[in-house]
């Protein structure tokens, strides 16, 4: 059993447990992968024949090397002047990206320790929407610096304890550096959006995207809470990006079910249908009786009557707009036209769900007992021409937070890029509003953290001190890489930056555009606190995890 289980697991990473495993470790060391069973003295095969195993220092070194390589790979992309990477995968597509997470995803990394670092990027992106390169670079640096300590025979557990202590201090410094922000501070929020978007492509449209994203997020924000599901993003190819707009309500890439229907309904009373308007129960009858003209006529009459009845029910409930996720029979559409109803058919399930939230209506599964409570209201439902395209707008919805962003662009490639950048921006803005705090960027926080850690290290006894110092050195990499990527003399900038911080100018960072060291809050280079906090925390955790591994077992062909 044991052996087959191990075979199924492509990579098994055993974390060294320093307590009572010596006995077990002894067997492993001296009997290779065979342990004698105590019961019948038969050998027990712990691992399959083609299992590979690396232990001790070799395992540690190899893991650290792999993790560092991941960090080094994304270094050149950090910051506004970071370079792009071109990746050609197994498919036809070529991906050009500046985003740490995208690059690592495309690289299809296999090594288990390197994969742990890639996971750092994924978590970072999911939790806070930014800071992936920072997290990955830092994880690599922490391991590079830890290697020096291992070479000096400092035990991994001393290093990990030092890292843990560093993180506690880091959280203190971050809250000292932070500045309050809320949904009313639109100017500050614009700085946050702009900082998050720099270097991410879509540069030409930064102002437009900054304004759109801040307007969208502040509209749906409510007392520090932001539900990004309230922002419905729609992309439509065929126009300039500058035609992108924000609609207070819902926009649908749909036309009315019949051109004769009214194009504009004010005081809309809306029914959402999740079923087909047709006469289904008699369909099979019709097939059987199709050769009997009399019965056929009877069927058609019955169908007409029942469709009329359906439309009558809608009218009786004062409904003037019908939005259905299914087909509406042509005959029913004709009665709707006669009754001045506006209808849209075959709306996607997800659109129907979004509309239901926006107008606070239930999705009906039949028309038998419609109550006003099931219906939704909007100030208007109208069909408009937007840059040559017909779209349906539902505006002035019952839920004032319902919002759509219509992204336009001439090609699919541009649309995708704009959509991705917009998504990044709203996600970072939501993080900033939820945090209620922001930090100076451009390496300002990293330098201050490094100085504070050096100070802490000086007060710590024993070899842990060295680990905390190494953490500080690792943090200094971030401003150094930022300036290197911008073509500045990294060493000079780092020294000047440290001097400023020692003088108490805690918000000073490197403005990579000018090469000057300035107050980042005044310069508008601003990041949410938890982007940095999460990046440092997960980099440190991944580093610790990799440091603790001293045995790598990989079952081939798993
Ligand atoms: P990440 O994936 O870590 O977010 P980015 O490539 O987005 O990586 O770079 C983020 C870093 O760039 C942050 O440290 C941020 O403070 C810095 N940054 C952004 N804009 C500027 C700027 N105008 N000047 C200096 N640093 C900047
Ligand atoms: Mg970023």
Coordinates of C-alpha atoms and ligand atoms in Angstrom, one line a residue:
X1 CA 0.0 0.0 0.0
X2 CA 2.6 2.4 1.1
X3 CA 4.7 2.0 -1.9
X4 CA 1.9 2.4 -4.3
X5 CA 0.8 5.5 -2.6
X6 CA 4.2 7.0 -2.9
X7 CA 4.4 6.1 -6.5
X8 CA 1.2 7.9 -7.2
X9 CA 2.5 11.1 -5.7
X10 CA 4.7 12.8 -8.2
X11 CA 6.7 14.7 -5.7
X12 CA 6.8 13.9 -2.0
X13 CA 8.5 16.5 0.1
X14 CA 9.3 15.3 3.6
X15 CA 9.7 18.1 6.1
X16 CA 12.4 17.3 8.6
X17 CA 11.0 16.7 12.0
X18 CA 13.7 17.2 14.6
X19 CA 12.0 15.4 17.4
X20 CA 11.7 11.7 17.7
X21 CA 12.4 10.6 14.2
X22 CA 15.9 9.7 14.7
X23 CA 15.0 6.0 14.9
X24 CA 13.2 6.1 11.6
X25 CA 15.9 8.3 10.1
X26 CA 18.5 5.8 11.1
X27 CA 16.8 3.1 9.2
X28 CA 16.3 5.3 6.2
X29 CA 20.0 6.3 6.2
X30 CA 21.5 2.8 6.6
X31 CA 19.0 0.6 4.9
X32 CA 18.4 3.0 2.0
X33 CA 14.7 2.7 1.2
X34 CA 14.1 -0.6 2.9
X35 CA 12.8 -0.9 6.4
X36 CA 12.4 -4.2 8.2
X37 CA 9.0 -4.8 9.5
X38 CA 9.0 -5.6 13.2
X39 CA 6.2 -8.2 12.9
X40 CA 7.6 -10.7 10.5
X41 CA 11.1 -9.5 9.7
X42 CA 10.2 -9.0 6.1
X43 CA 11.6 -6.1 4.2
X44 CA 9.0 -3.3 3.5
X45 CA 9.6 -1.3 0.4
X46 CA 9.0 2.3 1.3
X47 CA 9.4 3.5 -2.3
X48 CA 9.2 2.2 -5.8
X49 CA 12.3 1.2 -7.7
X50 CA 12.4 4.2 -9.9
X51 CA 12.0 6.7 -7.1
X52 CA 14.6 9.4 -6.9
X53 CA 15.8 10.7 -3.6
X54 CA 18.0 13.6 -2.6
X55 CA 18.8 14.2 1.0
X56 CA 20.5 16.5 3.5
X57 CA 22.6 19.4 2.2
X58 CA 22.2 18.4 -1.4
X59 CA 18.4 18.5 -1.2
X60 CA 18.5 21.9 0.6
X61 CA 20.9 23.4 -1.9
X62 CA 19.1 22.2 -4.9
X63 CA 15.8 23.5 -3.6
X64 CA 17.2 26.8 -2.8
X65 CA 18.9 27.1 -6.2
X66 CA 15.6 26.4 -7.9
X67 CA 13.7 28.9 -5.8
X68 CA 16.3 31.6 -6.4
X69 CA 16.1 31.1 -10.1
X70 CA 12.4 31.8 -10.0
X71 CA 13.1 35.1 -8.2
X72 CA 15.9 36.0 -10.6
X73 CA 13.6 35.4 -13.6
X74 CA 11.1 38.0 -12.6
X75 CA 13.6 40.6 -11.4
X76 CA 13.9 42.4 -14.7
X77 CA 10.1 43.0 -14.8
X78 CA 9.9 44.9 -11.5
X79 CA 8.7 48.4 -11.4
X80 CA 7.5 51.0 -14.0
X81 CA 10.6 50.5 -16.2
X82 CA 10.5 46.7 -15.9
X83 CA 11.0 44.8 -19.1
X84 CA 8.5 42.4 -20.7
X85 CA 9.2 38.8 -21.3
X86 CA 8.2 36.9 -24.4
X87 CA 7.1 33.4 -23.8
X88 CA 6.3 30.8 -26.4
X89 CA 4.4 27.9 -24.9
X90 CA 3.6 24.5 -26.3
X91 CA 0.6 26.1 -28.1
X92 CA 0.5 28.5 -31.0
X93 CA 0.3 31.6 -28.8
X94 CA 3.1 33.9 -27.9
X95 CA 2.6 35.7 -24.6
X96 CA 4.4 39.0 -23.9
X97 CA 4.0 40.0 -20.4
X98 CA 5.4 42.1 -17.6
X99 CA 3.4 40.5 -14.9
X100 CA 5.2 38.1 -12.5
X101 CA 2.3 35.7 -12.1
X102 CA 1.5 35.5 -15.8
X103 CA 5.2 34.8 -16.6
X104 CA 5.6 32.1 -14.0
X105 CA 2.3 30.5 -15.1
X106 CA 3.4 30.4 -18.7
X107 CA 6.8 28.9 -17.8
X108 CA 5.2 25.6 -16.7
X109 CA 7.7 25.2 -13.8
X110 CA 8.2 21.6 -12.7
X111 CA 10.7 21.7 -9.8
X112 CA 8.8 21.2 -6.5
X113 CA 10.5 23.9 -4.5
X114 CA 10.3 26.4 -7.4
X115 CA 6.6 25.5 -7.6
X116 CA 6.2 26.6 -4.0
X117 CA 7.5 30.0 -5.0
X118 CA 5.1 30.1 -8.0
X119 CA 2.3 29.4 -5.5
X120 CA 3.4 32.5 -3.5
X121 CA 2.7 34.6 -6.7
X122 CA -0.7 32.9 -7.1
X123 CA -1.8 33.5 -3.5
X124 CA -0.6 37.1 -3.7
X125 CA -2.6 37.7 -6.8
X126 CA -5.7 36.1 -5.5
X127 CA -5.6 37.8 -2.1
X128 CA -4.6 41.3 -3.0
X129 CA -4.3 41.6 -6.8
X130 CA -0.8 43.0 -6.9
X131 CA 2.8 42.7 -5.6
X132 CA 3.5 39.3 -7.2
X133 CA 7.0 40.1 -8.5
X134 CA 7.9 41.7 -5.2
X135 CA 6.9 38.6 -3.3
X136 CA 8.8 36.2 -5.6
X137 CA 11.9 38.3 -5.8
X138 CA 12.0 38.5 -2.0
X139 CA 11.5 34.8 -1.6
X140 CA 14.5 34.2 -3.8
X141 CA 16.6 36.8 -2.0
X142 CA 15.8 35.4 1.4
X143 CA 16.9 31.9 0.3
X144 CA 20.1 33.3 -1.4
X145 CA 21.0 35.1 1.9
X146 CA 20.0 32.1 4.0
X147 CA 22.5 30.0 2.1
X148 CA 25.3 32.1 3.4
X149 CA 24.2 31.3 6.9
X150 CA 23.9 27.6 6.2
X151 CA 27.4 27.7 4.9
X152 CA 28.4 29.1 8.3
X153 CA 26.8 26.1 9.9
X154 CA 23.8 28.0 11.3
X155 CA 20.9 25.6 11.7
X156 CA 17.9 26.2 9.5
X157 CA 15.6 26.4 12.5
X158 CA 17.6 29.4 13.8
X159 CA 17.2 31.1 10.5
X160 CA 13.4 30.4 10.3
X161 CA 13.0 31.7 13.9
X162 CA 14.9 34.9 12.9
X163 CA 12.6 35.3 9.8
X164 CA 9.5 35.0 12.0
X165 CA 10.8 37.6 14.4
X166 CA 11.6 39.9 11.4
X167 CA 8.0 39.6 10.2
X168 CA 6.6 40.7 13.6
X169 CA 8.8 43.8 13.4
X170 CA 7.8 44.4 9.8
X171 CA 4.2 44.6 10.7
X172 CA 5.0 47.2 13.3
X173 CA 6.9 49.4 10.9
X174 CA 4.3 49.0 8.2
X175 CA 1.6 50.4 10.4
X176 CA 3.8 53.3 11.5
X177 CA 4.4 54.2 7.8
X178 CA 0.8 53.9 6.7
X179 CA -1.5 56.7 5.9
X180 CA -5.3 56.6 6.1
X181 CA -7.4 56.3 3.0
X182 CA -11.2 55.8 2.3
X183 CA -13.6 55.9 -0.6
X184 CA -13.9 59.7 -0.4
X185 CA -10.2 60.3 -1.1
X186 CA -10.5 60.0 -4.9
X187 CA -7.2 61.8 -5.6
X188 CA -5.3 59.4 -3.4
X189 CA -7.1 56.5 -4.9
X190 CA -6.1 57.7 -8.3
X191 CA -2.5 57.6 -7.2
X192 CA -3.0 54.0 -6.0
X193 CA -4.5 53.0 -9.3
X194 CA -1.8 54.7 -11.3
X195 CA 1.0 53.1 -9.2
X196 CA -0.6 49.6 -9.7
X197 CA -0.9 50.1 -13.4
X198 CA 2.6 51.5 -14.2
X199 CA 4.6 49.3 -16.3
X200 CA 1.7 47.0 -17.1
X201 CA 1.2 47.9 -20.7
X202 CA -2.0 49.9 -21.6
X203 CA 0.2 52.9 -20.8
X204 CA -1.5 55.1 -23.4
X205 CA -4.8 54.7 -21.7
X206 CA -3.7 55.1 -18.1
X207 CA -5.6 58.3 -17.4
X208 CA -8.8 56.8 -18.8
X209 CA -8.4 53.6 -16.8
X210 CA -7.5 55.4 -13.7
X211 CA -10.6 57.5 -13.9
X212 CA -12.9 54.6 -14.8
X213 CA -11.5 52.3 -12.1
X214 CA -11.7 54.9 -9.3
X215 CA -15.2 55.9 -10.3
X216 CA -16.3 52.3 -10.5
X217 CA -14.9 51.2 -7.2
X218 CA -16.0 54.3 -5.2
X219 CA -19.5 53.9 -6.6
X220 CA -19.9 50.4 -5.3
X221 CA -17.9 50.9 -2.1
X222 CA -20.0 51.1 1.0
X223 CA -18.5 52.0 4.4
X224 CA -15.1 50.4 3.6
X225 CA -16.6 47.3 2.0
X226 CA -16.3 46.7 -1.7
X227 CA -18.0 43.9 -3.6
X228 CA -16.3 43.7 -7.0
X229 CA -19.2 41.5 -8.2
X230 CA -21.2 44.7 -8.4
X231 CA -19.0 45.9 -11.2
X232 CA -20.1 44.2 -14.5
X233 CA -17.4 44.3 -17.0
X234 CA -18.4 44.1 -20.7
X235 CA -16.0 44.2 -23.6
X236 CA -17.1 45.1 -27.1
X237 CA -14.7 45.1 -30.0
X238 CA -14.9 47.7 -32.8
X239 CA -14.1 51.1 -31.5
X240 CA -11.4 53.1 -29.8
X241 CA -10.4 52.4 -26.2
X242 CA -11.3 56.0 -25.5
X243 CA -14.9 55.2 -26.1
X244 CA -15.0 53.0 -23.0
X245 CA -17.5 54.2 -20.5
X246 CA -19.1 53.6 -17.2
X247 CA -22.8 53.0 -17.0
X248 CA -24.7 53.3 -13.8
X249 CA -26.7 50.2 -14.4
X250 CA -26.4 47.2 -16.6
X251 CA -25.4 47.1 -20.3
X252 CA -26.2 44.1 -22.5
X253 CA -24.8 43.3 -25.8
X254 CA -28.3 42.4 -27.1
X255 CA -31.0 43.8 -29.4
X256 CA -34.7 43.8 -28.6
X257 CA -36.5 40.7 -29.7
X258 CA -38.5 42.4 -32.4
X259 CA -37.6 45.7 -34.2
X260 CA -41.2 46.8 -33.9
X261 CA -40.9 46.9 -30.1
X262 CA -40.5 50.3 -28.4
X263 CA -36.8 51.4 -28.0
X264 CA -37.2 53.1 -24.8
X265 CA -39.2 52.3 -21.7
X266 CA -39.3 54.6 -18.7
X267 CA -40.4 53.4 -15.3
X268 CA -39.6 49.9 -16.3
X269 CA -41.3 47.0 -14.4
X270 CA -39.1 44.1 -15.3
X271 CA -39.8 40.4 -15.3
X272 CA -36.8 38.0 -15.5
X273 CA -37.6 34.7 -17.1
X274 CA -35.6 31.6 -16.8
X275 CA -37.8 29.5 -19.2
X276 CA -38.8 29.4 -22.8
X277 CA -42.0 31.2 -23.9
X278 CA -43.4 28.5 -26.1
X279 CA -46.0 25.8 -25.9
X280 CA -44.1 22.7 -25.1
X281 CA -46.6 20.2 -23.8
X282 CA -48.4 19.8 -27.1
X283 CA -45.4 19.5 -29.3
X284 CA -45.2 15.7 -29.2
X285 CA -49.0 15.6 -29.9
X286 CA -48.4 17.7 -33.0
X287 CA -45.8 15.4 -34.4
X288 CA -48.1 12.4 -34.1
X289 CA -51.1 14.2 -35.5
X290 CA -49.3 16.2 -38.2
X291 CA -51.1 14.5 -41.1
X292 CA -54.5 15.4 -39.8
X293 CA -55.2 19.0 -41.0
X294 CA -58.1 19.5 -38.6
X295 CA -56.1 18.5 -35.5
X296 CA -53.2 20.7 -36.8
X297 CA -55.4 23.7 -36.9
X298 CA -56.7 22.9 -33.4
X299 CA -53.2 22.7 -32.2
X300 CA -52.2 26.0 -33.7
X301 CA -55.3 27.6 -32.2
X302 CA -54.5 26.2 -28.9
X303 CA -50.9 27.4 -29.1
X304 CA -52.0 30.9 -30.1
X305 CA -54.4 31.0 -27.3
X306 CA -51.9 29.8 -24.7
X307 CA -49.2 32.3 -25.9
X308 CA -51.8 35.1 -25.9
X309 CA -52.6 34.0 -22.3
X310 CA -49.0 34.2 -21.3
X311 CA -48.6 37.7 -22.7
X312 CA -51.9 38.7 -21.0
X313 CA -50.5 37.5 -17.7
X314 CA -47.4 39.7 -18.2
X315 CA -49.6 42.7 -19.0
X316 CA -51.9 42.1 -16.0
X317 CA -48.9 42.2 -13.7
X318 CA -48.0 45.6 -15.2
X319 CA -44.8 44.3 -16.7
X320 CA -43.4 46.3 -19.6
X321 CA -40.0 44.7 -19.9
X322 CA -39.3 41.0 -20.3
X323 CA -35.7 39.7 -20.1
X324 CA -35.4 36.0 -20.8
X325 CA -32.4 33.6 -20.7
X326 CA -34.3 31.4 -23.2
X327 CA -36.2 31.7 -26.5
X328 CA -39.4 33.6 -26.9
X329 CA -41.7 32.1 -29.5
X330 CA -42.2 34.5 -32.5
X331 CA -45.9 34.4 -32.1
X332 CA -45.5 35.5 -28.5
X333 CA -43.2 38.3 -29.6
X334 CA -45.9 39.5 -31.9
X335 CA -48.4 39.8 -29.0
X336 CA -45.7 41.6 -27.0
X337 CA -45.3 44.1 -29.8
X338 CA -49.1 44.7 -29.9
X339 CA -49.0 45.3 -26.1
X340 CA -46.0 47.7 -26.2
X341 CA -43.7 45.3 -24.3
X342 CA -40.0 45.4 -24.6
X343 CA -38.3 42.0 -24.6
X344 CA -34.8 40.6 -24.9
X345 CA -34.3 36.8 -25.3
X346 CA -31.4 34.4 -24.9
X347 CA -29.5 36.6 -22.4
X348 CA -26.7 34.6 -20.8
X349 CA -27.3 33.0 -17.4
X350 CA -24.6 35.2 -15.8
X351 CA -26.1 38.4 -17.2
X352 CA -29.5 37.3 -15.9
X353 CA -28.0 36.8 -12.5
X354 CA -26.3 40.2 -12.6
X355 CA -29.5 41.9 -13.7
X356 CA -31.4 40.1 -10.9
X357 CA -29.0 41.6 -8.3
X358 CA -29.1 45.0 -9.9
X359 CA -32.9 45.4 -10.1
X360 CA -33.6 43.1 -7.1
X361 CA -35.9 40.8 -9.0
X362 CA -36.3 37.0 -8.8
X363 CA -35.9 34.8 -11.8
X364 CA -39.3 33.4 -12.7
X365 CA -39.7 29.8 -13.7
X366 CA -43.3 30.2 -14.8
X367 CA -46.0 32.9 -15.1
X368 CA -48.6 31.4 -12.8
X369 CA -48.3 33.4 -9.7
X370 CA -46.4 36.6 -10.5
X371 CA -46.2 38.9 -7.5
X372 CA -44.9 42.5 -7.7
X373 CA -42.2 41.4 -5.2
X374 CA -40.7 39.1 -7.9
X375 CA -40.4 41.9 -10.4
X376 CA -37.6 44.5 -10.6
X377 CA -37.6 48.2 -11.3
X378 CA -35.4 50.6 -13.3
X379 CA -35.8 54.2 -14.4
X380 CA -35.3 53.2 -18.0
X381 CA -34.6 50.3 -20.3
X382 CA -33.5 51.4 -23.7
X383 CA -31.8 50.4 -26.8
X384 CA -29.0 52.8 -27.9
X385 CA -26.5 53.0 -30.7
X386 CA -23.0 53.2 -29.2
X387 CA -20.2 53.8 -31.7
X388 CA -22.2 52.0 -34.3
X389 CA -23.3 49.1 -32.1
X390 CA -26.8 48.4 -30.7
X391 CA -26.8 47.8 -27.0
X392 CA -29.4 47.6 -24.3
X393 CA -29.1 49.8 -21.2
X394 CA -30.9 49.2 -17.9
X395 CA -30.3 52.4 -16.0
X396 CA -31.4 53.8 -12.6
X397 CA -31.6 50.3 -11.1
X398 CA -33.1 49.6 -7.6
X399 CA -29.7 48.7 -6.3
X400 CA -27.7 51.9 -6.7
X401 CA -24.4 50.0 -6.6
X402 CA -25.1 48.2 -9.8
X403 CA -22.6 49.3 -12.3
X404 CA -21.2 48.3 -15.7
X405 CA -18.1 49.2 -17.4
X406 CA -18.1 49.0 -21.2
X407 CA -14.6 48.4 -22.5
X408 CA -14.1 49.2 -26.1
X409 CA -11.1 48.5 -28.3
X410 CA -10.2 47.9 -31.9
X411 CA -8.8 44.4 -31.6
X412 CA -9.3 41.4 -29.3
X413 CA -5.7 41.6 -28.1
X414 CA -6.1 45.2 -27.0
X415 CA -9.5 44.5 -25.4
X416 CA -8.0 41.7 -23.4
X417 CA -5.1 43.8 -22.2
X418 CA -7.3 46.7 -21.2
X419 CA -9.7 44.4 -19.4
X420 CA -6.8 42.7 -17.5
X421 CA -5.3 46.1 -16.5
X422 CA -8.7 47.4 -15.5
X423 CA -9.3 44.2 -13.4
X424 CA -5.9 44.7 -11.7
X425 CA -6.7 48.3 -10.9
X426 CA -10.1 47.7 -9.4
X427 CA -8.7 44.8 -7.3
X428 CA -5.9 47.0 -5.9
X429 CA -8.4 49.8 -5.2
X430 CA -10.7 47.5 -3.4
X431 CA -7.7 46.3 -1.3
X432 CA -6.8 49.9 -0.5
X433 CA -10.3 50.7 0.6
X434 CA -10.7 47.6 2.6
X435 CA -7.3 48.1 4.3
X436 CA -8.1 51.8 4.9
X437 CA -4.4 52.4 4.8
X438 CA -1.7 53.0 2.1
X439 CA 2.1 53.1 2.0
X440 CA 4.7 55.1 0.1
X441 CA 6.1 53.0 -2.8
X442 CA 9.2 53.3 -4.8
X443 CA 11.3 51.3 -2.3
X444 CA 10.5 53.7 0.6
X445 CA 8.8 51.1 2.8
X446 CA 11.5 48.4 2.0
X447 CA 14.3 50.8 3.0
X448 CA 12.6 51.8 6.2
X449 CA 11.9 48.1 7.0
X450 CA 15.5 47.2 6.4
X451 CA 16.8 49.9 8.7
X452 CA 14.3 49.0 11.5
X453 CA 15.3 45.3 11.1
X454 CA 19.0 46.1 11.4
X455 CA 18.2 48.0 14.6
X456 CA 16.2 45.0 15.9
X457 CA 19.0 42.6 15.0
X458 CA 21.5 44.6 17.1
X459 CA 19.3 44.0 20.1
X460 CA 18.9 40.3 19.5
X461 CA 21.2 37.8 21.2
X462 CA 22.8 34.8 19.4
X463 CA 22.8 33.7 15.8
X464 CA 19.2 34.7 15.1
X465 CA 20.6 38.2 14.8
X466 CA 22.3 37.2 11.6
X467 CA 19.1 35.9 10.1
X468 CA 17.3 39.2 10.9
X469 CA 20.1 41.1 9.2
X470 CA 19.9 38.9 6.2
X471 CA 16.2 39.6 6.0
X472 CA 17.0 43.3 6.0
X473 CA 19.6 42.8 3.2
X474 CA 16.9 40.9 1.2
X475 CA 14.5 43.8 1.5
X476 CA 17.1 46.3 0.1
X477 CA 17.1 44.3 -3.1
X478 CA 13.7 45.8 -4.0
X479 CA 14.8 49.5 -4.4
X480 CA 18.0 48.3 -5.9
X481 CA 16.3 46.3 -8.6
X482 CA 13.8 49.2 -9.2
X483 CA 16.7 51.6 -9.9
X484 CA 18.7 49.0 -11.9
X485 CA 15.6 48.4 -14.1
X486 CA 15.3 52.1 -14.7
X487 CA 18.9 52.4 -15.7
X488 CA 20.1 54.4 -12.7
X489 CA 23.2 53.7 -10.7
X490 CA 21.7 51.4 -8.2
X491 CA 24.4 51.6 -5.5
X492 CA 24.4 55.4 -5.4
X493 CA 20.6 55.5 -5.2
X494 CA 20.6 52.9 -2.4
X495 CA 23.1 54.9 -0.3
X496 CA 21.2 58.2 -0.8
X497 CA 18.0 56.5 0.0
X498 CA 19.3 55.1 3.3
X499 CA 20.9 58.4 4.2
X500 CA 17.5 60.1 3.8
X501 CA 15.7 57.5 5.9
X502 CA 18.3 57.8 8.6
X503 CA 17.6 61.5 8.7
X504 CA 14.0 60.6 9.4
X505 CA 12.5 61.1 6.0
X506 CA 10.5 57.8 6.0
X507 CA 8.5 58.5 2.9
X508 CA 11.4 59.0 0.6
X509 CA 11.7 56.6 -2.3
X510 CA 13.1 56.5 -5.7
X511 CA 11.1 58.2 -8.4
X512 CA 12.2 56.0 -11.3
X513 CA 11.0 58.4 -13.9
X514 CA 13.3 61.2 -12.8
X515 CA 15.8 59.3 -10.9
X516 CA 15.3 61.6 -7.9
X517 CA 14.8 60.6 -4.3
X518 CA 11.6 62.2 -3.3
X519 CA 8.6 61.9 -0.9
X520 CA 6.6 59.2 -2.5
X521 CA 3.3 60.2 -0.9
X522 CA 3.7 63.7 -2.4
X523 CA 4.8 62.1 -5.7
X524 CA 1.8 59.9 -5.8
X525 CA 3.6 56.5 -5.8
X526 CA 1.3 54.8 -3.3
X527 CA 0.4 51.2 -2.5
X528 CA -2.1 49.5 -0.3
X529 CA -0.6 48.2 3.0
X530 CA -1.7 44.6 2.6
X531 CA -0.1 44.3 -0.9
X532 CA 3.3 44.8 0.8
X533 CA 2.3 43.0 4.0
X534 CA 1.1 39.9 2.1
X535 CA 4.1 39.9 -0.2
X536 CA 6.6 39.9 2.7
X537 CA 4.7 37.4 4.7
X538 CA 4.3 34.8 2.0
X539 CA 7.8 35.3 0.7
X540 CA 9.1 34.6 4.2
X541 CA 6.8 31.6 4.7
X542 CA 7.8 30.1 1.4
X543 CA 11.5 30.7 2.3
X544 CA 11.1 29.0 5.7
X545 CA 9.3 26.1 4.2
X546 CA 12.0 25.5 1.7
X547 CA 14.7 25.9 4.3
X548 CA 13.1 23.2 6.5
X549 CA 13.1 20.6 3.7
X550 CA 16.1 18.2 3.8
X551 CA 14.7 15.3 1.9
X552 CA 13.2 15.3 -1.6
X553 CA 11.6 12.1 -2.8
X554 CA 10.3 12.1 -6.3
X555 CA 8.4 9.2 -7.7
X556 CA 8.9 9.1 -11.5
X557 CA 6.1 8.6 -13.9
X558 CA 3.6 9.3 -11.1
Ligands
LIG1 P1 4.6 43.8 -8.5 O1 4.3 42.6 -9.2 O2 5.5 43.4 -7.3 O3 3.5 44.7 -8.2 P2 5.5 45.8 -10.3 O4 6.2 45.6 -11.6 O5 4.1 46.2 -10.4 O6 5.7 44.5 -9.4 O7 6.3 46.9 -9.5 C1 5.9 47.3 -8.2 C2 6.9 48.2 -7.6 O8 7.1 49.4 -8.4 C3 6.5 48.7 -6.3 O9 7.6 48.6 -5.4 C4 6.1 50.2 -6.5 O10 6.3 51.0 -5.4 C5 7.1 50.5 -7.6 N1 6.6 51.7 -8.4 C6 5.5 51.8 -9.1 N2 5.5 53.1 -9.7 C7 6.6 53.7 -9.4 C8 7.2 55.0 -9.7 N3 6.6 55.8 -10.5 N4 8.4 55.2 -9.2 C9 9.0 54.4 -8.4 N5 8.5 53.1 -8.1 C10 7.4 52.8 -8.6
LIG2 MG1 2.3 45.8 -9.4

